[in-house]
Amino acid sequence: MTKLREQLIQIQKSNYRKNVKLVRESLGYEAGVARYRKEYLHYLEDYEAISNKTDLIGKASAADVIFHGDYHTLAQSQRSVLRILRELLGKREIVLCLEMFHGSDQKHVDRFMSGELSENAFLDKIDYAKKWPFYWSNWSAIISLCRDNKIPILGINSEINDAKGIRSLRERDAYSAQIISKAFLRNPGKLIYVVDGDLHISPNHLPRNVAQLLALLDEPVKLFIIFQNAETLYWKLCSEGLEEADVLRISENMYCVMNTMPANKIQSYLNWLEYSQDAYFPVHKDWDGNDFEERGAMVHKMVTTLASIFKLELPSDALEKLTIHYPNDLDFMERLYGTPELKGQLRLVRDKIKREEGFLLEYEQSGENKYLIYLANSNINMAAEESCHFLNAVLRGPLKTPLSPLDYFYRNVITECLGFFGSKFLNEKRKAQTENSIRRFLGKVKRGELKGADQETIQVARYILQHFYMQRKTNEAAEFIKKFGPQYKSRSVISRMFSTQLGYMLGNKLYYAVKRGKFSMHRIQEIFRDPFDKPMKAFACYLEVSERVKVVKHVSRL
């Protein structure tokens, strides 16, 4: 194990232990629930092999009933469900069973799915906020996919008013099993896809109830279980140097998808407690405390953590020159308009806010360099990326001279590369697009499978593939200018997305190269400090890093 890997794992374990302690303080202890959880963990002590998406989808498409575990406060958990459902479209007819809806509300679910009820009317009729107090936005894409593809949805949750602890959990499983079993019997040949809480999908919980009910009717059924982000397996992978694995085969009919790190998973619950959004900010012990100060302290911690990992020394007063703003900071726009040094960036700011993107602004005021971070939400990736941008901006200093369009474009690419690269050290499971994933995306667009795809995204995808083709063909700047000159000159959204995605993809590969000792930390330090204010320097750096990391294999998006 390299020293860097060991350092990263220790940081992850420290954050995880801290978050688990906070959760225990929040929830208290209930013996029955602890026993129910222990029964679940029994199946997650070991795994048979590292697997992949293709194998998982193949097994899933051959099943009769799928049980997909969900960690309700983690957006990545719901995205995993969405991605697998998309992969199964066209392979099987599907009936989706969701814990988020109660069986007693099925008539309202049916009316909503048929278009008879609006979204707001539906949520009001089922008393969504009370019965399922998790973010509707995390589920809306799944619901839309089902409506667009005529996939029926069944609610499987219930209100167990008198039962508590393990009795409540087991009675809930028994109720859900009846609905799932009826769905299986009434829809011969269709795939019954169940999304339920992590603990419920343990083989000895809900799946066993379903199997027992169908066995009474002499109905054979092939069950398949998809766990997500089992902490026990993640730490085992770390000990084996295999923590980059995305899919594990636990047994013939049980797999585990790994799409976030344990500390981030638990943190999403802590932030749900404080009505945040899948974030990295600590739970508030005092609801009347200064929210901005606590959030700012967490960004400061990210900056100092990254500086420590990269062995970069910040000026002692650097963090004092940084202000951090959020959407609920009502005087943010007034401050921008009242700062003459920022007026030239207002168009960029408005566009970023509209697209719910984070950003860093650098400006000079009264002879001092100042920095402003805006976080559109409290997502860990965004906070980590902008923290790394700040670290980079302080070390390289302000740009003193104008740059050519080519130099400006590739300076942005390097900036985005470092931002993504740094964010991976705080969330290794963050994924970037790959050349193959972009080819698959454009293939689906061409076949008419993604009719709602954003035209800007499609154009950027084409530019990226053309750029990679040019990289294989030549390293002459004149050839790149001939091909991409208009994009280099443009300050449009498409041009910015183009440079950002090139940077993300390079940063993703760079992370794995550094982690595996294939790219020196000394060179990383040089890139962080380089202002890239000389002609052709950023372009040359991009080509150099691209060439050095091109053979690095990394995890693809599930």
mmCIF file of N, CA, C and O in Angstrom, residues 101 105-119 121-122 125 136 143-154:
data_model
loop_
_atom_site.group_PDB
_atom_site.id
_atom_site.type_symbol
_atom_site.label_atom_id
_atom_site.label_comp_id
_atom_site.label_asym_id
_atom_site.label_seq_id
_atom_site.Cartn_x
_atom_site.Cartn_y
_atom_site.Cartn_z
ATOM 1 N N PHE A 101 -44.209 4.678 -1.504
ATOM 2 C CA PHE A 101 -45.661 4.826 -1.568
ATOM 3 C C PHE A 101 -46.330 3.756 -0.714
ATOM 4 O O PHE A 101 -45.883 2.605 -0.677
ATOM 5 N N ASP A 105 -52.552 3.895 -0.648
ATOM 6 C CA ASP A 105 -52.667 5.035 -1.567
ATOM 7 C C ASP A 105 -52.594 4.609 -3.034
ATOM 8 O O ASP A 105 -52.384 5.451 -3.914
ATOM 9 N N GLN A 106 -52.781 3.321 -3.312
ATOM 10 C CA GLN A 106 -52.571 2.828 -4.676
ATOM 11 C C GLN A 106 -53.480 3.510 -5.695
ATOM 12 O O GLN A 106 -53.062 3.788 -6.823
ATOM 13 N N LYS A 107 -54.708 3.820 -5.302
ATOM 14 C CA LYS A 107 -55.612 4.456 -6.269
ATOM 15 C C LYS A 107 -55.083 5.824 -6.693
ATOM 16 O O LYS A 107 -55.222 6.233 -7.858
ATOM 17 N N HIS A 108 -54.436 6.540 -5.768
ATOM 18 C CA HIS A 108 -53.862 7.841 -6.114
ATOM 19 C C HIS A 108 -52.622 7.667 -6.987
ATOM 20 O O HIS A 108 -52.390 8.461 -7.911
ATOM 21 N N VAL A 109 -51.836 6.632 -6.696
ATOM 22 C CA VAL A 109 -50.657 6.340 -7.526
ATOM 23 C C VAL A 109 -51.094 6.061 -8.956
ATOM 24 O O VAL A 109 -50.514 6.585 -9.919
ATOM 25 N N ASP A 110 -52.134 5.251 -9.116
ATOM 26 C CA ASP A 110 -52.627 4.904 -10.454
ATOM 27 C C ASP A 110 -53.126 6.144 -11.198
ATOM 28 O O ASP A 110 -52.861 6.313 -12.399
ATOM 29 N N ARG A 111 -53.831 7.006 -10.499
ATOM 30 C CA ARG A 111 -54.358 8.217 -11.141
ATOM 31 C C ARG A 111 -53.221 9.149 -11.556
ATOM 32 O O ARG A 111 -53.275 9.781 -12.610
ATOM 33 N N PHE A 112 -52.196 9.227 -10.727
ATOM 34 C CA PHE A 112 -51.042 10.069 -11.069
ATOM 35 C C PHE A 112 -50.294 9.502 -12.272
ATOM 36 O O PHE A 112 -49.924 10.226 -13.198
ATOM 37 N N MET A 113 -50.087 8.197 -12.280
ATOM 38 C CA MET A 113 -49.346 7.577 -13.375
ATOM 39 C C MET A 113 -50.101 7.677 -14.697
ATOM 40 O O MET A 113 -49.497 7.729 -15.767
ATOM 41 N N SER A 114 -51.423 7.723 -14.631
ATOM 42 C CA SER A 114 -52.233 7.832 -15.855
ATOM 43 C C SER A 114 -52.348 9.272 -16.338
ATOM 44 O O SER A 114 -52.878 9.528 -17.419
ATOM 45 N N GLY A 115 -51.859 10.230 -15.527
ATOM 46 C CA GLY A 115 -51.931 11.631 -15.905
ATOM 47 C C GLY A 115 -53.174 12.328 -15.408
ATOM 48 O O GLY A 115 -53.390 13.515 -15.673
ATOM 49 N N GLU A 116 -54.006 11.615 -14.652
ATOM 50 C CA GLU A 116 -55.250 12.192 -14.157
ATOM 51 C C GLU A 116 -55.001 13.200 -13.042
ATOM 52 O O GLU A 116 -55.770 14.153 -12.868
ATOM 53 N N LEU A 117 -53.917 12.984 -12.263
ATOM 54 C CA LEU A 117 -53.560 13.890 -11.173
ATOM 55 C C LEU A 117 -52.264 14.616 -11.510
ATOM 56 O O LEU A 117 -51.323 14.011 -12.041
ATOM 57 N N SER A 118 -52.199 15.901 -11.180
ATOM 58 C CA SER A 118 -50.942 16.631 -11.312
ATOM 59 C C SER A 118 -49.991 16.186 -10.204
ATOM 60 O O SER A 118 -50.410 15.564 -9.218
ATOM 61 N N GLU A 119 -48.724 16.536 -10.347
ATOM 62 C CA GLU A 119 -47.745 16.138 -9.331
ATOM 63 C C GLU A 119 -48.093 16.723 -7.967
ATOM 64 O O GLU A 119 -48.091 16.016 -6.958
ATOM 65 N N ALA A 121 -50.988 17.807 -6.823
ATOM 66 C CA ALA A 121 -52.222 17.226 -6.287
ATOM 67 C C ALA A 121 -51.965 15.819 -5.757
ATOM 68 O O ALA A 121 -52.487 15.425 -4.706
ATOM 69 N N PHE A 122 -51.150 15.069 -6.476
ATOM 70 C CA PHE A 122 -50.810 13.706 -6.057
ATOM 71 C C PHE A 122 -50.079 13.708 -4.719
ATOM 72 O O PHE A 122 -50.445 12.974 -3.788
ATOM 73 N N LYS A 125 -52.465 14.473 -1.929
ATOM 74 C CA LYS A 125 -53.427 13.415 -1.609
ATOM 75 C C LYS A 125 -52.794 12.265 -0.833
ATOM 76 O O LYS A 125 -53.433 11.652 0.020
ATOM 77 N N TRP A 136 -38.320 14.359 -2.787
ATOM 78 C CA TRP A 136 -39.067 13.930 -3.969
ATOM 79 C C TRP A 136 -38.205 14.062 -5.224
ATOM 80 O O TRP A 136 -38.282 13.229 -6.134
ATOM 81 N N ILE A 143 -39.801 8.117 -11.419
ATOM 82 C CA ILE A 143 -41.242 8.148 -11.689
ATOM 83 C C ILE A 143 -41.501 8.551 -13.139
ATOM 84 O O ILE A 143 -42.339 7.955 -13.828
ATOM 85 N N SER A 144 -40.761 9.551 -13.624
ATOM 86 C CA SER A 144 -40.939 10.011 -15.010
ATOM 87 C C SER A 144 -40.581 8.911 -16.000
ATOM 88 O O SER A 144 -41.263 8.732 -17.021
ATOM 89 N N LEU A 145 -39.517 8.182 -15.722
ATOM 90 C CA LEU A 145 -39.123 7.068 -16.593
ATOM 91 C C LEU A 145 -40.258 6.049 -16.692
ATOM 92 O O LEU A 145 -40.562 5.544 -17.780
ATOM 93 N N CYS A 146 -40.886 5.769 -15.563
ATOM 94 C CA CYS A 146 -41.982 4.798 -15.554
ATOM 95 C C CYS A 146 -43.201 5.324 -16.310
ATOM 96 O O CYS A 146 -43.837 4.588 -17.073
ATOM 97 N N ARG A 147 -43.522 6.587 -16.126
ATOM 98 C CA ARG A 147 -44.673 7.160 -16.843
ATOM 99 C C ARG A 147 -44.426 7.154 -18.346
ATOM 100 O O ARG A 147 -45.316 6.825 -19.131
ATOM 101 N N ASP A 148 -43.209 7.515 -18.748
ATOM 102 C CA ASP A 148 -42.890 7.588 -20.177
ATOM 103 C C ASP A 148 -42.897 6.214 -20.838
ATOM 104 O O ASP A 148 -43.146 6.098 -22.044
ATOM 105 N N ASN A 149 -42.595 5.175 -20.056
ATOM 106 C CA ASN A 149 -42.471 3.829 -20.622
ATOM 107 C C ASN A 149 -43.577 2.876 -20.171
ATOM 108 O O ASN A 149 -43.449 1.661 -20.323
ATOM 109 N N LYS A 150 -44.651 3.465 -19.628
ATOM 110 C CA LYS A 150 -45.834 2.684 -19.230
ATOM 111 C C LYS A 150 -45.481 1.560 -18.249
ATOM 112 O O LYS A 150 -45.997 0.444 -18.338
ATOM 113 N N ILE A 151 -44.585 1.860 -17.314
ATOM 114 C CA ILE A 151 -44.228 0.896 -16.270
ATOM 115 C C ILE A 151 -45.116 1.155 -15.060
ATOM 116 O O ILE A 151 -45.058 2.238 -14.472
ATOM 117 N N PRO A 152 -45.963 0.208 -14.674
ATOM 118 C CA PRO A 152 -46.825 0.436 -13.503
ATOM 119 C C PRO A 152 -46.016 0.482 -12.214
ATOM 120 O O PRO A 152 -44.979 -0.178 -12.085
ATOM 121 N N ILE A 153 -46.486 1.275 -11.264
ATOM 122 C CA ILE A 153 -45.841 1.398 -9.955
ATOM 123 C C ILE A 153 -46.821 0.960 -8.877
ATOM 124 O O ILE A 153 -47.983 1.377 -8.874
ATOM 125 N N LEU A 154 -46.338 0.131 -7.954
ATOM 126 C CA LEU A 154 -47.143 -0.317 -6.824
ATOM 127 C C LEU A 154 -46.506 0.160 -5.529
ATOM 128 O O LEU A 154 -45.291 0.038 -5.340
#
